[in-house]
Amino acid sequence: MIPYNQSSVSTLQTKERKIDVFSVEGNVDNETVKSFGEEWTAFDSFNETEIYNAGDNYFDIVPETILKHITNALDVGCGTGRWSYYLSEKVGFIECIDPSEAVIAASSLLSGKNNIRISKAGVDNIPFADGTFDFVFSLGVLHHVPDTKKAVHACVQKLKMNGHILLYLYYNLENRGLIFKTLFHLSNSLRWMVSKLPGAIKRFVCDLLAIVIYMPFVIVSRILIKLNLAASVVSRVPLSWYADKSFNIIRNDSLDRFGTPLEQRFSKQQITDMLIHAGCTDIVFADNAPFWRVIAKKK
Ligand SMILES: C[S@@+](CC[C@H](N)C(=O)[O-])C[C@H]1O[C@@H](n2cnc3c(N)ncnc32)[C@H](O)[C@@H]1O
């Protein structure tokens, strides 16, 4: 456990533990945080196999040699805490932070994990001293804050020298063709409308979208896989990444995709520039979906 570098403003008692709450201000979109709080309390039931399979996919660019030397890790924007759950047996201690009510879901998922602490805090005010962590990871989070470059910098600040950061930031479809880009622009207009709906209606609409938008592509991808077509062919089908994912994950991602007010997208070059600006080197991008996952070292 890492000592806090400031006092909490209050505490939140969940069924499983007491969570320290820190002030959240500045680089945060409150509507987005509220929406995630609702989302993660609706999707708090992940099964272990699903977490391990998806985790292998997200963490495949983190070499074992790095993992085994991680004493202290920081999960920025932990949501339900599924990635900390995945990492908990591989590393020493994990500090999880998230500014939303998702911490309640995380408390439940991580209830048996004694090497994890959860705090309610945002990336604008991470309650630990700079230069503290061996590993910082933030998956699917920093594209939902107003100033991603500043947020990346804030995360890197918390790393020890030679520590590593793993990020997953939505890509701007730079490596895709016209069909993908057109579908994205259509879905983005839809997101603009759906994200403004009240909670329960939004969840219902996103479930419908999971069925009518995601599932047709998923079914086509599954058929192509059954027909033994090459992975390079299957990957041309939009949303083919979900071919081996459960419907629960697809529903969750549909809500994530269409229900979130603030979402930004970045090119590889923009992410590289942000990491260099934050003081990183050895920047390596994954060449498989989901894009862009990147690992870098603090100089
Ligand atoms: C798509 S979810 C990802 C959660 C988790 N990392 C995962 O992949 O399962 C995005 C998370 O970012 C959190 N978030 C939003 N704004 C944030 C901020 N300013 N600082 C830290 N986390 C934030 C949300 O509350 C939400 O839990």
Short mmCIF file of C-alpha atoms and ligand atoms in Angstrom, two decimals:
data_model
loop_
_atom_site.label_atom_id
_atom_site.label_comp_id
_atom_site.label_asym_id
_atom_site.label_seq_id
_atom_site.Cartn_x
_atom_site.Cartn_y
_atom_site.Cartn_z
CA MET A 1 0.00 0.00 0.00
CA ILE A 2 1.36 3.42 -0.97
CA PRO A 3 0.88 6.30 1.50
CA TYR A 4 -1.52 9.01 0.32
CA ASN A 5 0.07 12.40 -0.30
CA GLN A 6 -3.07 14.30 0.80
CA SER A 7 -6.07 13.86 3.06
CA SER A 8 -9.28 12.38 1.75
CA VAL A 9 -12.34 14.64 1.80
CA SER A 10 -14.64 11.83 2.94
CA THR A 11 -15.02 8.07 2.98
CA LEU A 12 -17.46 5.75 1.29
CA GLN A 13 -18.49 2.58 3.09
CA THR A 14 -19.30 -0.28 0.72
CA LYS A 15 -20.35 -3.78 1.78
CA GLU A 16 -16.75 -4.94 1.52
CA ARG A 17 -14.50 -2.03 2.49
CA LYS A 18 -14.06 1.62 3.31
CA ILE A 19 -13.03 3.74 0.34
CA ASP A 20 -11.25 7.08 0.68
CA VAL A 21 -12.75 9.82 -1.46
CA PHE A 22 -10.54 12.61 -2.89
CA SER A 23 -11.54 15.86 -4.52
CA VAL A 24 -12.03 15.62 -8.26
CA GLU A 25 -11.67 18.79 -10.23
CA GLY A 26 -10.08 20.16 -13.36
CA ASN A 27 -9.41 17.54 -16.00
CA VAL A 28 -12.68 15.66 -15.75
CA ASP A 29 -15.99 15.58 -17.61
CA ASN A 30 -18.62 15.22 -14.90
CA GLU A 31 -21.38 13.98 -17.24
CA THR A 32 -19.06 11.22 -18.48
CA VAL A 33 -18.11 10.22 -14.95
CA LYS A 34 -21.79 10.07 -13.96
CA SER A 35 -22.58 7.99 -17.02
CA PHE A 36 -19.79 5.52 -16.18
CA GLY A 37 -20.96 5.29 -12.59
CA GLU A 38 -24.35 4.15 -13.90
CA GLU A 39 -22.78 1.88 -16.50
CA TRP A 40 -20.50 0.03 -14.17
CA THR A 41 -23.12 -0.44 -11.52
CA ALA A 42 -25.30 -2.04 -14.23
CA PHE A 43 -22.43 -4.29 -15.46
CA ASP A 44 -20.75 -5.48 -12.33
CA SER A 45 -20.91 -9.19 -13.08
CA PHE A 46 -17.90 -10.34 -15.08
CA ASN A 47 -16.96 -13.95 -15.05
CA GLU A 48 -13.39 -14.92 -14.29
CA THR A 49 -12.70 -16.68 -17.60
CA GLU A 50 -13.90 -13.63 -19.51
CA ILE A 51 -11.63 -11.36 -17.46
CA TYR A 52 -8.60 -13.60 -18.00
CA ASN A 53 -9.21 -14.00 -21.74
CA ALA A 54 -9.75 -10.28 -22.33
CA GLY A 55 -6.86 -9.45 -19.97
CA ASP A 56 -4.44 -11.62 -21.99
CA ASN A 57 -5.49 -9.58 -25.01
CA TYR A 58 -5.06 -6.15 -23.37
CA PHE A 59 -1.81 -6.96 -21.55
CA ASP A 60 -0.11 -8.97 -24.31
CA ILE A 61 2.35 -6.14 -24.99
CA VAL A 62 3.59 -6.14 -21.41
CA PRO A 63 6.60 -8.49 -21.37
CA GLU A 64 6.73 -11.05 -18.52
CA THR A 65 10.10 -9.60 -17.51
CA ILE A 66 8.38 -6.31 -16.72
CA LEU A 67 5.40 -7.91 -14.98
CA LYS A 68 7.49 -9.92 -12.57
CA HIS A 69 9.32 -6.82 -11.38
CA ILE A 70 6.19 -4.83 -10.63
CA THR A 71 5.95 -4.17 -6.92
CA ASN A 72 3.51 -1.28 -7.04
CA ALA A 73 0.98 -0.68 -9.80
CA LEU A 74 -1.58 2.06 -10.32
CA ASP A 75 -4.83 1.45 -12.22
CA VAL A 76 -6.13 4.84 -13.38
CA GLY A 77 -9.86 4.78 -14.12
CA CYS A 78 -10.29 1.22 -12.83
CA GLY A 79 -14.05 1.01 -13.50
CA THR A 80 -15.16 -2.34 -12.08
CA GLY A 81 -11.54 -3.19 -11.38
CA ARG A 82 -11.50 -6.05 -13.88
CA TRP A 83 -7.89 -5.40 -15.03
CA SER A 84 -6.63 -5.15 -11.47
CA TYR A 85 -8.41 -8.43 -10.79
CA TYR A 86 -6.52 -9.87 -13.79
CA LEU A 87 -3.16 -8.52 -12.58
CA SER A 88 -3.57 -9.12 -8.88
CA GLU A 89 -1.76 -12.45 -8.81
CA LYS A 90 1.05 -11.28 -11.06
CA VAL A 91 2.22 -8.15 -9.21
CA GLY A 92 2.87 -6.94 -5.66
CA PHE A 93 0.27 -4.29 -4.82
CA ILE A 94 -2.25 -2.35 -6.92
CA GLU A 95 -3.75 1.05 -6.13
CA CYS A 96 -7.01 1.49 -8.08
CA ILE A 97 -8.53 4.93 -8.61
CA ASP A 98 -11.74 6.01 -10.29
CA PRO A 99 -13.82 9.17 -9.73
CA SER A 100 -17.18 7.48 -10.40
CA GLU A 101 -19.57 5.25 -8.48
CA ALA A 102 -17.83 2.41 -10.32
CA VAL A 103 -15.70 2.08 -7.19
CA ILE A 104 -18.69 0.37 -5.55
CA ALA A 105 -18.70 -2.27 -8.30
CA ALA A 106 -14.91 -2.54 -8.01
CA SER A 107 -15.23 -3.08 -4.28
CA SER A 108 -17.50 -6.03 -4.94
CA LEU A 109 -15.40 -7.61 -7.73
CA LEU A 110 -12.15 -7.15 -5.80
CA SER A 111 -13.55 -8.22 -2.44
CA GLY A 112 -11.23 -11.22 -2.02
CA LYS A 113 -8.11 -9.38 -3.16
CA ASN A 114 -5.92 -8.27 -0.27
CA ASN A 115 -3.21 -6.68 -2.42
CA ILE A 116 -5.54 -4.06 -3.92
CA ARG A 117 -6.80 -0.79 -2.49
CA ILE A 118 -9.53 1.27 -4.16
CA SER A 119 -9.74 5.06 -3.89
CA LYS A 120 -12.33 7.40 -5.38
CA ALA A 121 -10.15 9.89 -7.27
CA GLY A 122 -9.51 11.20 -10.76
CA VAL A 123 -6.44 11.57 -12.94
CA ASP A 124 -6.37 15.32 -12.24
CA ASN A 125 -5.61 14.67 -8.60
CA ILE A 126 -3.95 11.27 -8.14
CA PRO A 127 -3.43 11.05 -4.36
CA PHE A 128 0.08 9.58 -4.43
CA ALA A 129 3.50 11.20 -4.65
CA ASP A 130 5.28 11.50 -7.98
CA GLY A 131 7.85 8.82 -8.80
CA THR A 132 6.07 6.12 -6.78
CA PHE A 133 4.94 3.32 -9.11
CA ASP A 134 6.71 0.66 -11.18
CA PHE A 135 3.73 0.36 -13.49
CA VAL A 136 0.80 2.62 -14.32
CA PHE A 137 -1.98 1.40 -16.56
CA SER A 138 -5.06 3.13 -17.82
CA LEU A 139 -7.20 1.18 -20.22
CA GLY A 140 -10.04 2.86 -22.07
CA VAL A 141 -10.01 5.93 -19.83
CA LEU A 142 -7.94 8.90 -20.93
CA HIS A 143 -9.89 9.46 -24.16
CA HIS A 144 -12.83 10.29 -21.86
CA VAL A 145 -11.14 13.27 -20.19
CA PRO A 146 -11.09 16.79 -21.66
CA ASP A 147 -7.28 17.07 -21.87
CA THR A 148 -5.73 13.69 -22.67
CA LYS A 149 -2.20 15.04 -23.08
CA LYS A 150 -2.31 16.50 -19.57
CA ALA A 151 -3.75 13.26 -18.19
CA VAL A 152 -1.01 11.15 -19.81
CA HIS A 153 1.53 13.51 -18.27
CA ALA A 154 -0.11 13.17 -14.84
CA CYS A 155 0.08 9.36 -15.06
CA VAL A 156 3.72 9.31 -16.16
CA GLN A 157 4.60 11.66 -13.26
CA LYS A 158 3.56 8.91 -10.85
CA LEU A 159 6.04 6.44 -12.34
CA LYS A 160 9.48 5.73 -10.96
CA MET A 161 12.33 6.25 -13.39
CA ASN A 162 12.38 3.25 -15.80
CA GLY A 163 8.82 2.39 -14.76
CA HIS A 164 6.33 1.47 -17.48
CA ILE A 165 2.98 2.82 -18.56
CA LEU A 166 0.37 0.85 -20.48
CA LEU A 167 -2.40 2.80 -22.21
CA TYR A 168 -5.37 1.92 -24.32
CA LEU A 169 -6.66 4.98 -26.15
CA TYR A 170 -9.29 4.87 -28.89
CA TYR A 171 -7.70 5.05 -32.32
CA ASN A 172 -8.81 7.50 -34.99
CA LEU A 173 -9.24 4.69 -37.54
CA GLU A 174 -6.15 5.88 -39.40
CA ASN A 175 -5.31 2.29 -40.40
CA ARG A 176 -8.82 1.59 -41.75
CA GLY A 177 -10.56 2.08 -45.07
CA LEU A 178 -13.53 4.16 -46.13
CA ILE A 179 -16.22 1.70 -44.96
CA PHE A 180 -14.88 1.63 -41.40
CA LYS A 181 -14.56 5.40 -41.33
CA THR A 182 -18.08 5.97 -42.67
CA LEU A 183 -19.56 3.52 -40.16
CA PHE A 184 -17.67 5.28 -37.41
CA HIS A 185 -19.02 8.70 -38.38
CA LEU A 186 -22.57 7.29 -38.42
CA SER A 187 -22.12 5.65 -35.04
CA ASN A 188 -20.63 8.80 -33.63
CA SER A 189 -23.75 10.80 -34.56
CA LEU A 190 -25.78 8.09 -32.88
CA ARG A 191 -23.60 8.37 -29.76
CA TRP A 192 -24.23 12.10 -29.67
CA MET A 193 -27.99 11.39 -29.34
CA VAL A 194 -27.94 8.23 -27.22
CA SER A 195 -25.51 9.61 -24.63
CA LYS A 196 -28.03 12.32 -23.75
CA LEU A 197 -30.79 9.84 -22.79
CA PRO A 198 -31.61 9.16 -19.14
CA GLY A 199 -29.91 6.11 -17.55
CA ALA A 200 -32.41 3.25 -17.90
CA ILE A 201 -33.54 4.27 -21.41
CA LYS A 202 -29.92 4.69 -22.49
CA ARG A 203 -29.10 1.17 -21.28
CA PHE A 204 -32.13 -0.24 -23.11
CA VAL A 205 -31.23 1.56 -26.37
CA CYS A 206 -27.61 0.40 -26.09
CA ASP A 207 -28.78 -3.19 -25.63
CA LEU A 208 -30.84 -2.82 -28.81
CA LEU A 209 -27.81 -1.38 -30.60
CA ALA A 210 -25.75 -4.34 -29.41
CA ILE A 211 -28.27 -6.61 -31.13
CA VAL A 212 -28.84 -4.66 -34.34
CA ILE A 213 -25.38 -3.15 -34.92
CA TYR A 214 -22.80 -5.35 -33.22
CA MET A 215 -24.35 -8.80 -33.57
CA PRO A 216 -24.74 -8.87 -37.41
CA PHE A 217 -21.00 -8.11 -37.81
CA VAL A 218 -20.12 -10.55 -35.03
CA ILE A 219 -22.15 -13.32 -36.67
CA VAL A 220 -20.54 -12.66 -40.08
CA SER A 221 -17.09 -12.76 -38.43
CA ARG A 222 -17.93 -16.01 -36.64
CA ILE A 223 -19.07 -17.58 -39.93
CA LEU A 224 -15.86 -16.48 -41.68
CA ILE A 225 -13.82 -17.97 -38.84
CA LYS A 226 -15.76 -21.26 -39.10
CA LEU A 227 -15.01 -21.24 -42.85
CA ASN A 228 -11.31 -21.05 -41.91
CA LEU A 229 -10.71 -17.74 -43.62
CA ALA A 230 -7.42 -16.03 -42.81
CA ALA A 231 -7.38 -13.72 -39.79
CA SER A 232 -6.36 -10.84 -42.09
CA VAL A 233 -9.64 -11.30 -44.00
CA VAL A 234 -11.81 -11.60 -40.89
CA SER A 235 -10.23 -8.50 -39.37
CA ARG A 236 -11.58 -6.44 -42.27
CA VAL A 237 -15.09 -6.96 -40.92
CA PRO A 238 -15.99 -4.08 -38.60
CA LEU A 239 -16.36 -5.25 -34.97
CA SER A 240 -14.79 -8.66 -35.79
CA TRP A 241 -12.78 -8.29 -32.56
CA TYR A 242 -15.99 -9.32 -30.77
CA ALA A 243 -16.24 -12.66 -32.62
CA ASP A 244 -15.05 -14.60 -29.58
CA LYS A 245 -16.53 -12.30 -26.94
CA SER A 246 -19.65 -12.99 -24.91
CA PHE A 247 -22.85 -11.03 -25.40
CA ASN A 248 -22.34 -9.51 -21.96
CA ILE A 249 -19.07 -7.91 -23.13
CA ILE A 250 -20.73 -6.73 -26.34
CA ARG A 251 -23.62 -5.11 -24.40
CA ASN A 252 -21.15 -3.47 -22.08
CA ASP A 253 -19.07 -2.09 -24.94
CA SER A 254 -22.18 -0.91 -26.75
CA LEU A 255 -23.10 1.10 -23.66
CA ASP A 256 -19.51 2.32 -23.46
CA ARG A 257 -19.48 3.27 -27.13
CA PHE A 258 -22.89 4.90 -27.47
CA GLY A 259 -23.66 6.00 -23.94
CA THR A 260 -20.60 8.11 -23.17
CA PRO A 261 -20.84 11.89 -23.63
CA LEU A 262 -17.11 12.62 -24.12
CA GLU A 263 -14.95 10.48 -26.35
CA GLN A 264 -11.82 11.45 -28.23
CA ARG A 265 -9.75 9.53 -30.79
CA PHE A 266 -6.06 9.66 -31.49
CA SER A 267 -3.53 8.70 -34.12
CA LYS A 268 -0.41 6.71 -33.30
CA GLN A 269 1.64 9.86 -33.85
CA GLN A 270 -0.48 11.93 -31.45
CA ILE A 271 -0.12 9.26 -28.74
CA THR A 272 3.62 9.04 -29.38
CA ASP A 273 3.90 12.83 -29.04
CA MET A 274 1.95 12.80 -25.77
CA LEU A 275 4.19 10.08 -24.32
CA ILE A 276 7.39 11.82 -25.41
CA HIS A 277 6.09 15.09 -23.96
CA ALA A 278 5.43 13.25 -20.69
CA GLY A 279 9.04 12.01 -20.62
CA CYS A 280 8.73 8.50 -22.04
CA THR A 281 10.93 6.45 -24.31
CA ASP A 282 10.82 2.88 -25.75
CA ILE A 283 7.28 3.41 -27.07
CA VAL A 284 5.80 0.20 -28.48
CA PHE A 285 2.34 -0.13 -30.01
CA ALA A 286 0.40 -3.38 -30.27
CA ASP A 287 -0.18 -4.38 -33.86
CA ASN A 288 -3.42 -6.21 -33.07
CA ALA A 289 -6.84 -4.90 -31.94
CA PRO A 290 -8.07 -3.19 -29.87
CA PHE A 291 -6.22 -0.12 -31.16
CA TRP A 292 -4.20 1.68 -29.83
CA ARG A 293 -2.62 -0.15 -26.98
CA VAL A 294 0.82 1.15 -26.19
CA ILE A 295 3.52 0.55 -23.63
CA ALA A 296 6.33 3.01 -22.85
CA LYS A 297 9.11 3.53 -20.33
CA LYS A 298 9.72 6.63 -18.24
CA LYS A 299 13.18 8.07 -18.92
C1 LIG B 1 -14.51 2.71 -20.27
S1 LIG B 1 -14.31 2.83 -18.55
C2 LIG B 1 -12.89 1.79 -18.37
C3 LIG B 1 -12.78 1.17 -17.02
C4 LIG B 1 -11.65 0.14 -16.89
N1 LIG B 1 -10.36 0.73 -17.10
C5 LIG B 1 -11.88 -1.01 -17.83
O1 LIG B 1 -11.32 -1.03 -18.94
O2 LIG B 1 -12.66 -1.89 -17.46
C6 LIG B 1 -13.69 4.43 -18.25
C7 LIG B 1 -13.46 4.75 -16.80
O3 LIG B 1 -12.77 6.00 -16.71
C8 LIG B 1 -13.22 6.66 -15.56
N2 LIG B 1 -12.91 8.09 -15.69
C9 LIG B 1 -13.60 9.06 -16.31
N3 LIG B 1 -13.03 10.25 -16.12
C10 LIG B 1 -11.93 10.03 -15.37
C11 LIG B 1 -10.92 10.86 -14.82
N4 LIG B 1 -10.94 12.19 -15.00
N5 LIG B 1 -9.95 10.30 -14.09
C12 LIG B 1 -9.91 8.94 -13.90
N6 LIG B 1 -10.85 8.12 -14.39
C13 LIG B 1 -11.85 8.64 -15.10
C14 LIG B 1 -14.70 6.37 -15.55
O4 LIG B 1 -15.30 6.61 -14.30
C15 LIG B 1 -14.75 4.92 -16.00
O5 LIG B 1 -14.78 4.03 -14.92
#
